[in-house]
């Protein structure tokens, strides 16, 4: 089927305001008499609160309100379990825990007021290592202890599998804590109208989930809370649950004035959610010919002080621990432990970057042990259409092998031994590969999207959706889907979003689901509207409805394009007949709960696949690694907008490179030692290698025009591809991220002996 | 304890902003980014860190790119400032803006104003930069979304367009 708009690299429809500096992000909005809010956070990683004294701060002129735990109607929240407090009352569990919030006439005054609040604490013993936290002797962070979750996958019998294996290879791997580092910090403004309705303007990625959570916390009906989303300066999972919203809402309710809060960069590191750090152990049994027979994986994820998305991220980690390979016997155990550290939340890849860093470097170890080419090992075990995943789900539309072959060809893998020609006495070259299987949508749980469309009498169409574009370009992609389905130009589509009072429900731009889930909702709603138009067109052209097609805003008879009527005319007729063209549709990615004991079931609707190959150079004198090129082959189902897909993949590679070589939150006794972009290193333009993106399209039957998703998967294979390439270059195995020059140099020295 | 809220003395400064002379009374500890955003209501200049570590607040001061969060407002007295609002307008975009549009160099857009100004400073100084020079010129502007490559491609393309137009 040929498409006119889908598959084209149409310029993003929101770009003009952005390049002119006219897009309004939360802090760009202006409100008269706005107050500035600031949080007082805990002084200790683990302590009892004896007393909070706000009296001095209250006396400071210009301070309008101070709130503590007693001012919060329902003082609990949490995306999965309500184990987190809005304002701590008797106990703090990490340094980011807010204890009080202030609203004052200026930022400076709010900061002053915070310093005037005195809190008396009784320090408690704390625990900062997830393995220690699970021991019986560890200080208890929550009443129920530090054990937050255990997820399992059971397939076949690993014991037997290991017995019949020719070789057993074991590895352990450690991953770091990372911060989302969207360049726009968390920012929000709350206003309250005369009827007590609270309006919040902040860049939440889950406005509907947040609205329900806020209604609960504030003890208000959902209709009394409205979330308006300004332009969003990046998400990456960092805005997937409420953060500053309850404080500004409570302070605005108390002062009857608009209240704004902007988190400092330091607060982003200390008080926002982060990427969970993992300890992972791999053991794989393999036949001499490379067939994977059995695998046992154990992992411990550090939840930090509260559970947040920890359990569902861990579930994804467990499901993906066998990689994109067919392994008949698998046993995976994942544990989630509380520690007195920043809270792990959702972050691009959601449990996958950690396991794939371990899994894909482990695969290279297996290949090297067998004396086998690392790509050959992967090809031999690759999942194919019709195969079952580790949870027993039968796969369709698997473009995995294609991604391996295309990437290998583009990277000239067969010539990879020739890289030595480019080496010097002190620089060594290497190439490494890593692969990926990644699901689209939520793990196990419902994550619906809805859309509402109306076709106007001039042939244009409004499309209301509830999924904000957080930078990835989803608004453009959804407009393309709508235009293609209706059969009109993209200029005739207007996407309306960003207001919970008027938007239809959406789970949000998370879990790489918008193109697939919201895209389907938009497509189905548009198809219904189109049906209304076709009915009147069939009548006025006196043909059967099946004979009609739409293109470029015109409904015409197939094979006789001169017999036609414009969409505008048809819409006007509908209107005059008393049936204005409007339709709604919803879509929920088909998935189901896993069996808790075996992990068997269908946790996701579909999966994407990818292969990346990194080429790099290691300076053996300094340990500095220069990534030269990355070839990235991604099966996305169908690229609705190839330029945007390329943008997602390159952006993801930047993310993965940061995880591989640069980024790590350094904590000592729960305190963040590098809470800024000077000491926490994000990739810059100088760190980026050349990137060759290869888009593989293996259409997904349940996706809009065959599309799946691409946002998260792109960063995951980058990290292990780089680690594998370092091994290829200099023969050292980094099993603790990130591979900093110090670590590389140390390993080189140890290897030399 | 020393409180911060009590600095009240303001001084008048005058400077050329996007081609027009402006006069504004500022506190001595106010930074340029605050004056631009909150006093002059030009919110195109962004703030990502307030510490000189991200580049979101980049503006041109006498043609050189600077972090406006690190410049105390009195310092710009009698000088010239260019912000994103002065770079181009609909129908009359700067070649860099056109190239950013066409090369998908923009995702969330939060780094974009600063990126464009760093790129302008480069092209004004070095009309035919190498890729390495482009990378270096924007290395002080963090972008978490794009992975930079489409931005680099856009800047190189804009340089080429400029050459053709003889700018
Ligand atoms: S806000 Fe000025 S450099 Fe980050
Ligand atoms: S486009 Fe989002 S930070 Fe650059």
Coordinates of N, CA and C in Angstrom, one line a residue, chain A residues 478-678:
Chain A
X478 N 1.4 12.0 14.9 CA 0.0 11.8 15.0 C -0.8 12.6 13.9
X479 N -0.3 13.8 13.6 CA -1.0 14.5 12.5 C -0.8 13.8 11.2
X480 N 0.4 13.2 11.0 CA 0.6 12.4 9.8 C -0.4 11.2 9.7
X481 N -0.5 10.6 10.8 CA -1.4 9.4 10.8 C -2.9 9.9 10.5
X482 N -3.3 11.0 11.1 CA -4.6 11.5 10.9 C -4.8 11.9 9.4
X483 N -3.8 12.6 8.9 CA -3.9 13.1 7.5 C -4.0 11.9 6.5
X484 N -3.1 10.9 6.8 CA -3.1 9.8 5.9 C -4.4 9.0 5.9
X485 N -5.0 8.8 7.1 CA -6.2 8.1 7.2 C -7.4 8.8 6.6
X486 N -7.4 10.1 6.8 CA -8.5 10.9 6.2 C -8.3 11.1 4.7
X487 N -7.1 11.1 4.3 CA -6.8 11.4 2.9 C -6.8 12.9 2.6
X488 N -6.0 13.6 3.4 CA -5.9 15.0 3.2 C -4.5 15.5 3.5
X489 N -4.2 16.7 3.2 CA -2.9 17.3 3.5 C -2.7 17.5 5.0
X490 N -1.4 17.4 5.4 CA -1.2 17.5 6.9 C -1.5 19.0 7.3
X491 N -1.5 19.9 6.4 CA -1.9 21.3 6.8 C -3.3 21.4 7.2
X492 N -4.1 20.4 6.9 CA -5.5 20.4 7.2 C -5.8 19.8 8.6
X493 N -4.7 19.4 9.3 CA -4.9 18.7 10.6 C -4.4 19.6 11.7
X494 N -5.2 19.8 12.7 CA -4.8 20.6 13.9 C -4.9 19.7 15.1
X495 N -3.7 19.5 15.7 CA -3.7 18.6 16.9 C -3.9 19.5 18.2
X496 N -4.9 19.1 19.0 CA -5.2 19.9 20.2 C -4.8 19.0 21.4
X497 N -4.0 19.5 22.3 CA -3.6 18.7 23.4 C -3.1 19.6 24.6
X498 N -3.0 19.0 25.7 CA -2.4 19.7 26.8 C -3.3 20.3 27.9
X499 N -4.5 19.7 28.0 CA -5.5 20.2 29.0 C -6.4 19.1 29.4
X500 N -6.3 18.7 30.7 CA -7.0 17.6 31.2 C -8.6 17.8 31.2
X501 N -9.0 19.1 31.1 CA -10.4 19.4 31.1 C -11.0 19.1 29.8
X502 N -10.2 19.1 28.7 CA -10.8 18.9 27.4 C -10.2 17.8 26.6
X503 N -9.0 17.4 26.9 CA -8.4 16.2 26.2 C -9.1 14.9 26.6
X504 N -9.2 14.0 25.6 CA -9.5 12.6 26.0 C -8.4 12.0 26.8
X505 N -8.7 11.0 27.6 CA -7.7 10.3 28.4 C -6.6 9.7 27.6
X506 N -5.4 9.9 28.2 CA -4.2 9.2 27.6 C -3.3 8.8 28.7
X507 N -2.6 7.7 28.6 CA -1.6 7.3 29.6 C -0.4 8.1 29.5
X508 N -0.1 8.7 28.4 CA 1.0 9.7 28.3 C 2.1 9.3 27.4
X509 N 3.0 10.2 27.1 CA 4.2 10.0 26.3 C 5.2 9.2 27.1
X510 N 5.0 8.0 27.4 CA 5.9 7.2 28.2 C 5.9 5.8 27.6
X511 N 6.8 5.0 27.9 CA 6.9 3.6 27.5 C 6.8 3.4 26.0
X512 N 7.4 4.4 25.3 CA 7.5 4.3 23.8 C 6.2 4.0 23.2
X513 N 5.1 4.5 23.7 CA 3.8 4.0 23.3 C 2.9 5.0 22.5
X514 N 3.3 6.2 22.3 CA 2.4 7.2 21.7 C 2.1 6.9 20.2
X515 N 3.2 6.6 19.4 CA 2.9 6.3 18.0 C 2.0 5.1 17.9
X516 N 2.3 4.1 18.7 CA 1.5 2.9 18.6 C 0.1 3.1 19.2
X517 N 0.0 3.5 20.5 CA -1.3 3.5 21.2 C -2.1 4.7 20.8
X518 N -1.6 5.9 21.0 CA -2.3 7.1 20.7 C -2.5 7.1 19.1
X519 N -1.5 6.6 18.4 CA -1.6 6.6 17.0 C -2.8 5.7 16.5
X520 N -3.0 4.6 17.2 CA -4.1 3.8 16.8 C -5.4 4.4 17.1
X521 N -5.5 5.1 18.3 CA -6.7 5.8 18.7 C -7.1 6.9 17.7
X522 N -6.0 7.6 17.3 CA -6.2 8.7 16.3 C -6.7 8.1 15.0
X523 N -6.1 7.0 14.6 CA -6.4 6.4 13.3 C -7.8 5.9 13.3
X524 N -8.2 5.2 14.4 CA -9.6 4.6 14.5 C -10.6 5.7 14.5
X525 N -10.4 6.8 15.3 CA -11.3 7.9 15.3 C -11.5 8.5 14.0
X526 N -10.4 8.7 13.3 CA -10.4 9.3 12.0 C -11.2 8.4 11.0
X527 N -10.9 7.1 11.1 CA -11.6 6.2 10.2 C -13.1 6.3 10.4
X528 N -13.6 6.5 11.6 CA -15.0 6.6 11.9 C -15.6 7.9 11.3
X529 N -14.8 8.9 11.5 CA -15.3 10.2 10.9 C -15.3 10.1 9.4
X530 N -14.3 9.5 8.8 CA -14.2 9.3 7.4 C -15.4 8.5 6.9
X531 N -15.8 7.5 7.6 CA -17.0 6.7 7.3 C -18.2 7.6 7.1
X532 N -18.4 8.5 8.0 CA -19.5 9.5 7.9 C -19.5 10.3 6.6
X533 N -18.3 10.7 6.3 CA -18.1 11.5 5.1 C -18.4 10.6 3.8
X534 N -17.9 9.4 3.9 CA -18.1 8.5 2.7 C -19.5 8.2 2.5
X535 N -20.3 8.1 3.6 CA -21.7 7.8 3.4 C -22.4 8.9 2.6
X536 N -22.2 10.1 3.0 CA -22.9 11.2 2.2 C -22.3 11.3 0.8
X537 N -21.0 11.0 0.7 CA -20.4 11.1 -0.7 C -21.0 10.0 -1.6
X538 N -21.2 8.8 -1.0 CA -21.8 7.7 -1.8 C -23.2 8.1 -2.3
X539 N -23.9 8.7 -1.4 CA -25.2 9.1 -1.7 C -25.2 10.2 -2.8
X540 N -24.4 11.2 -2.7 CA -24.4 12.2 -3.7 C -23.8 11.8 -5.0
X541 N -22.9 10.9 -5.0 CA -22.3 10.4 -6.2 C -23.0 9.2 -6.8
X542 N -24.0 8.8 -6.0 CA -24.8 7.6 -6.4 C -23.9 6.4 -6.7
X543 N -23.0 6.1 -5.8 CA -22.2 4.9 -6.0 C -22.2 4.1 -4.6
X544 N -21.7 2.9 -4.7 CA -21.5 2.1 -3.5 C -20.4 2.7 -2.7
X545 N -20.5 2.7 -1.4 CA -19.5 3.3 -0.5 C -18.1 2.6 -0.7
X546 N -18.1 1.3 -1.0 CA -16.9 0.6 -1.2 C -16.1 1.1 -2.4
X547 N -16.8 1.8 -3.3 CA -16.1 2.2 -4.5 C -15.3 3.5 -4.3
X548 N -15.4 4.0 -3.1 CA -14.8 5.4 -2.8 C -13.4 5.3 -2.2
X549 N -12.7 6.3 -2.5 CA -11.3 6.5 -1.9 C -11.1 8.0 -1.6
X550 N -10.2 8.3 -0.7 CA -9.9 9.7 -0.4 C -8.4 10.0 -0.7
X551 N -8.2 11.2 -1.2 CA -6.8 11.6 -1.4 C -6.8 13.1 -1.5
X552 N -5.8 13.8 -1.0 CA -5.6 15.2 -1.1 C -6.9 16.0 -0.8
X553 N -7.7 15.5 0.1 CA -8.9 16.3 0.5 C -10.1 16.0 -0.4
X554 N -10.0 15.0 -1.3 CA -11.1 14.7 -2.2 C -11.5 13.3 -2.0
X555 N -12.9 13.1 -2.1 CA -13.4 11.8 -2.1 C -13.8 11.5 -3.5
X556 N -13.3 10.4 -4.1 CA -13.5 10.1 -5.5 C -13.8 8.6 -5.7
X557 N -14.4 8.3 -6.9 CA -14.7 7.0 -7.2 C -13.4 6.3 -7.8
X558 N -13.1 5.2 -7.2 CA -11.9 4.5 -7.6 C -12.0 4.2 -9.1
X559 N -10.9 4.5 -9.8 CA -10.9 4.3 -11.3 C -11.6 5.4 -12.1
X560 N -12.4 6.2 -11.4 CA -13.0 7.3 -12.1 C -12.9 8.6 -11.3
X561 N -11.7 9.1 -11.2 CA -11.4 10.2 -10.3 C -12.2 11.5 -10.6
X562 N -12.7 11.6 -11.8 CA -13.5 12.8 -12.2 C -14.8 12.8 -11.4
X563 N -15.3 11.6 -11.0 CA -16.5 11.6 -10.1 C -16.1 11.8 -8.7
X564 N -16.2 13.0 -8.2 CA -15.7 13.3 -6.9 C -16.5 14.4 -6.1
X565 N -16.1 14.4 -4.9 CA -16.7 15.5 -4.0 C -15.6 15.8 -3.0
X566 N -15.4 17.0 -2.6 CA -14.4 17.3 -1.7 C -14.8 16.9 -0.2
X567 N -13.8 16.7 0.6 CA -14.1 16.4 2.0 C -14.8 17.5 2.6
X568 N -14.5 18.7 2.2 CA -15.1 19.9 2.8 C -16.6 19.9 2.5
X569 N -16.9 19.7 1.2 CA -18.3 19.6 0.8 C -19.1 18.5 1.6
X570 N -18.5 17.4 1.6 CA -19.1 16.2 2.3 C -19.4 16.6 3.8
X571 N -18.4 17.3 4.4 CA -18.5 17.7 5.8 C -19.6 18.7 6.0
X572 N -19.7 19.6 5.0 CA -20.8 20.6 5.1 C -22.2 19.9 4.9
X573 N -22.3 18.9 4.0 CA -23.6 18.2 3.8 C -23.9 17.5 5.1
X574 N -23.0 16.8 5.8 CA -23.2 16.2 7.0 C -23.8 17.2 8.0
X575 N -23.1 18.3 8.1 CA -23.5 19.3 9.1 C -25.0 19.8 8.8
X576 N -25.3 20.0 7.5 CA -26.6 20.5 7.1 C -27.7 19.4 7.4
X577 N -27.2 18.2 7.3 CA -28.2 17.1 7.6 C -28.3 16.9 9.1
X578 N -27.7 17.7 9.8 CA -27.8 17.6 11.3 C -26.9 16.6 11.9
X579 N -25.8 16.1 11.2 CA -24.9 15.2 11.7 C -23.5 15.7 11.5
X580 N -23.1 16.7 12.3 CA -21.7 17.2 12.1 C -20.7 16.0 12.3
X581 N -19.6 16.1 11.6 CA -18.7 14.9 11.6 C -17.8 15.0 12.8
X582 N -18.0 14.0 13.7 CA -17.2 13.9 14.9 C -17.1 12.4 15.3
X583 N -16.0 12.0 15.9 CA -15.9 10.6 16.3 C -14.9 10.5 17.4
X584 N -15.1 9.5 18.2 CA -14.0 9.2 19.2 C -13.7 7.7 19.0
X585 N -12.5 7.4 19.5 CA -12.0 6.0 19.5 C -11.0 5.9 20.6
X586 N -10.8 4.7 21.1 CA -9.8 4.4 22.1 C -9.0 3.2 21.7
X587 N -7.9 3.0 22.3 CA -7.1 1.8 22.1 C -6.3 1.5 23.3
X588 N -6.3 0.3 23.7 CA -5.5 -0.2 24.8 C -4.5 -1.3 24.3
X589 N -3.2 -1.1 24.4 CA -2.3 -2.1 23.9 C -2.6 -3.5 24.6
X590 N -2.9 -4.5 23.8 CA -3.3 -5.8 24.4 C -2.2 -6.4 25.1
X591 N -2.4 -6.6 26.4 CA -1.4 -7.3 27.3 C -2.1 -7.9 28.5
X592 N -1.4 -8.6 29.3 CA -2.0 -9.3 30.4 C -1.0 -9.5 31.5
X593 N -1.5 -9.7 32.7 CA -0.7 -10.0 33.9 C 0.1 -11.3 33.7
X594 N 1.3 -11.3 34.2 CA 2.1 -12.5 34.2 C 1.8 -13.4 35.4
X595 N 2.0 -14.7 35.2 CA 1.9 -15.6 36.4 C 3.0 -15.2 37.3
X596 N 2.6 -14.9 38.6 CA 3.6 -14.4 39.5 C 4.7 -15.4 39.8
X597 N 4.4 -16.7 39.7 CA 5.4 -17.7 40.0 C 6.3 -18.0 38.9
X598 N 5.8 -18.1 37.7 CA 6.6 -18.5 36.5 C 6.9 -17.3 35.6
X599 N 6.2 -16.2 35.7 CA 6.4 -15.1 34.8 C 6.0 -15.4 33.4
X600 N 5.1 -16.4 33.3 CA 4.6 -16.7 31.9 C 3.3 -15.9 31.6
X601 N 3.2 -15.5 30.3 CA 2.1 -14.7 29.9 C 2.4 -13.7 28.8
X602 N 1.5 -12.8 28.5 CA 1.7 -11.9 27.4 C 1.8 -10.5 28.0
X603 N 3.0 -10.1 28.4 CA 3.0 -8.8 29.1 C 3.0 -7.5 28.2
X604 N 3.2 -7.7 26.9 CA 3.2 -6.6 26.0 C 2.5 -6.9 24.7
X605 N 2.1 -5.9 24.0 CA 1.4 -6.2 22.7 C 2.4 -6.6 21.6
X606 N 3.6 -6.0 21.6 CA 4.6 -6.3 20.6 C 6.0 -5.8 21.0
X607 N 7.0 -6.2 20.2 CA 8.4 -5.8 20.5 C 9.1 -5.2 19.3
X608 N 10.1 -4.4 19.6 CA 11.0 -3.9 18.5 C 12.3 -4.6 18.7
X609 N 13.1 -4.5 17.7 CA 14.4 -5.2 17.7 C 15.5 -4.2 17.2
X610 N 16.7 -4.4 17.6 CA 17.8 -3.5 17.1 C 19.1 -4.1 17.2
X611 N 20.0 -3.6 16.4 CA 21.5 -4.0 16.5 C 22.3 -2.7 16.3
X612 N 23.2 -2.5 17.2 CA 24.1 -1.4 17.1 C 25.6 -1.9 17.1
X613 N 26.4 -1.3 16.3 CA 27.8 -1.6 16.2 C 28.6 -0.4 16.5
X614 N 29.5 -0.4 17.5 CA 30.3 0.7 17.8 C 31.8 0.5 17.4
X615 N 32.4 1.5 16.8 CA 33.8 1.5 16.5 C 34.5 2.5 17.3
X616 N 35.6 2.2 18.0 CA 36.2 3.2 18.8 C 37.7 3.0 18.9
X617 N 38.3 4.0 19.6 CA 39.8 4.0 19.7 C 40.1 4.2 21.2
X618 N 41.0 3.3 21.8 CA 41.3 3.5 23.2 C 42.8 4.0 23.2
X619 N 43.0 5.1 24.0 CA 44.3 5.6 24.2 C 44.9 4.8 25.4
X620 N 45.9 4.0 25.1 CA 46.4 3.1 26.2 C 47.2 3.9 27.2
X621 N 47.6 5.1 26.9 CA 48.3 5.9 27.9 C 47.4 6.6 28.9
X622 N 46.3 7.0 28.4 CA 45.4 7.8 29.2 C 44.1 7.1 29.6
X623 N 43.8 6.0 28.9 CA 42.5 5.3 29.2 C 41.3 6.0 28.5
X624 N 41.6 7.0 27.8 CA 40.5 7.8 27.1 C 40.0 7.0 25.9
X625 N 38.7 6.9 25.9 CA 38.0 6.1 24.8 C 37.3 7.1 23.9
X626 N 37.7 7.0 22.6 CA 37.0 7.9 21.6 C 36.1 7.1 20.7
X627 N 34.8 7.2 20.9 CA 33.9 6.5 20.0 C 33.9 7.2 18.6
X628 N 34.2 6.4 17.6 CA 34.4 7.0 16.3 C 33.1 6.9 15.5
X629 N 32.5 5.7 15.5 CA 31.3 5.6 14.7 C 30.3 4.6 15.4
X630 N 29.0 4.8 15.2 CA 28.0 3.9 15.6 C 27.1 3.6 14.5
X631 N 26.9 2.4 14.1 CA 25.9 2.0 13.2 C 24.7 1.5 13.9
X632 N 23.5 2.0 13.7 CA 22.4 1.6 14.4 C 21.3 1.1 13.5
X633 N 20.9 -0.1 13.6 CA 19.9 -0.7 12.7 C 18.7 -1.0 13.6
X634 N 17.6 -0.3 13.4 CA 16.4 -0.5 14.3 C 15.2 -0.9 13.5
X635 N 14.5 -2.0 13.9 CA 13.3 -2.4 13.4 C 12.2 -1.6 14.1
X636 N 11.5 -0.7 13.4 CA 10.5 0.2 14.0 C 9.1 -0.2 13.6
X637 N 9.0 -1.2 12.8 CA 7.7 -1.5 12.2 C 7.5 -0.7 11.0
X638 N 7.2 0.5 11.2 CA 7.1 1.5 10.0 C 7.5 2.8 10.5
X639 N 8.4 3.5 9.8 CA 8.8 4.8 10.2 C 7.8 5.8 9.6
X640 N 6.9 6.3 10.5 CA 5.9 7.3 10.0 C 6.6 8.6 9.5
X641 N 7.7 8.9 10.3 CA 8.5 10.1 9.9 C 9.9 9.8 10.0
X642 N 10.6 9.4 8.9 CA 12.0 8.9 9.1 C 13.0 9.9 9.7
X643 N 12.8 11.2 9.4 CA 13.7 12.1 10.0 C 13.6 12.2 11.6
X644 N 12.3 12.1 12.0 CA 12.1 12.1 13.5 C 12.6 10.8 14.1
X645 N 12.4 9.6 13.4 CA 12.9 8.4 13.9 C 14.4 8.5 14.0
X646 N 15.1 9.0 13.0 CA 16.5 9.2 13.0 C 16.9 10.0 14.2
X647 N 16.1 11.1 14.5 CA 16.4 12.0 15.6 C 16.3 11.2 16.9
X648 N 15.3 10.4 17.0 CA 15.1 9.6 18.3 C 16.3 8.7 18.4
X649 N 16.7 8.0 17.4 CA 17.8 7.0 17.5 C 19.1 7.7 17.8
X650 N 19.4 8.8 17.2 CA 20.7 9.5 17.5 C 20.7 10.1 18.9
X651 N 19.5 10.6 19.3 CA 19.4 11.1 20.7 C 19.6 10.0 21.7
X652 N 19.0 8.9 21.4 CA 19.2 7.7 22.2 C 20.6 7.2 22.3
X653 N 21.3 7.3 21.2 CA 22.7 6.9 21.2 C 23.5 7.8 22.1
X654 N 23.2 9.1 22.1 CA 23.8 10.0 23.0 C 23.6 9.6 24.5
X655 N 22.4 9.2 24.8 CA 22.0 8.7 26.1 C 22.9 7.5 26.5
X656 N 22.9 6.6 25.5 CA 23.6 5.3 25.8 C 25.1 5.5 26.0
X657 N 25.6 6.5 25.2 CA 27.0 6.8 25.3 C 27.3 7.4 26.7
X658 N 26.4 8.2 27.2 CA 26.6 8.8 28.5 C 26.6 7.7 29.6
X659 N 25.7 6.7 29.4 CA 25.7 5.6 30.4 C 27.0 4.8 30.3
X660 N 27.5 4.6 29.1 CA 28.6 3.7 28.9 C 29.9 4.4 29.4
X661 N 30.0 5.7 29.3 CA 31.4 6.3 29.5 C 31.4 7.5 30.5
X662 N 30.3 8.1 30.7 CA 30.4 9.4 31.4 C 29.6 9.5 32.7
X663 N 28.3 9.2 32.6 CA 27.4 9.6 33.7 C 27.4 8.6 34.9
X664 N 27.4 9.2 36.0 CA 27.2 8.5 37.3 C 26.9 9.4 38.4
X665 N 25.9 9.2 39.1 CA 25.6 10.0 40.3 C 26.5 9.4 41.4
X666 N 27.3 10.3 41.9 CA 28.2 9.8 43.0 C 27.6 10.1 44.3
X667 N 27.4 9.1 45.1 CA 26.8 9.3 46.4 C 27.7 8.8 47.5
X668 N 27.7 9.6 48.6 CA 28.5 9.1 49.8 C 27.6 9.3 51.0
X669 N 27.3 8.3 51.7 CA 26.3 8.3 52.8 C 25.0 9.0 52.4
X670 N 24.6 8.6 51.2 CA 23.3 9.1 50.7 C 23.3 10.5 50.2
X671 N 24.5 11.2 50.2 CA 24.6 12.5 49.8 C 25.2 12.6 48.4
X672 N 24.6 13.3 47.5 CA 25.0 13.5 46.2 C 26.2 14.4 46.1
X673 N 27.4 13.8 45.6 CA 28.6 14.6 45.5 C 28.8 15.4 44.2
X674 N 27.9 15.0 43.2 CA 28.1 15.7 41.9 C 26.7 16.2 41.3
X675 N 26.0 17.0 42.1 CA 24.7 17.4 41.7 C 24.7 18.6 40.7
X676 N 25.5 18.5 39.7 CA 25.5 19.6 38.7 C 26.2 19.1 37.4
X677 N 26.0 19.9 36.4 CA 26.5 19.4 35.1 C 28.0 19.7 34.9
X678 N 28.7 20.2 35.9 CA 30.1 20.3 35.9 C 30.8 19.0 36.3

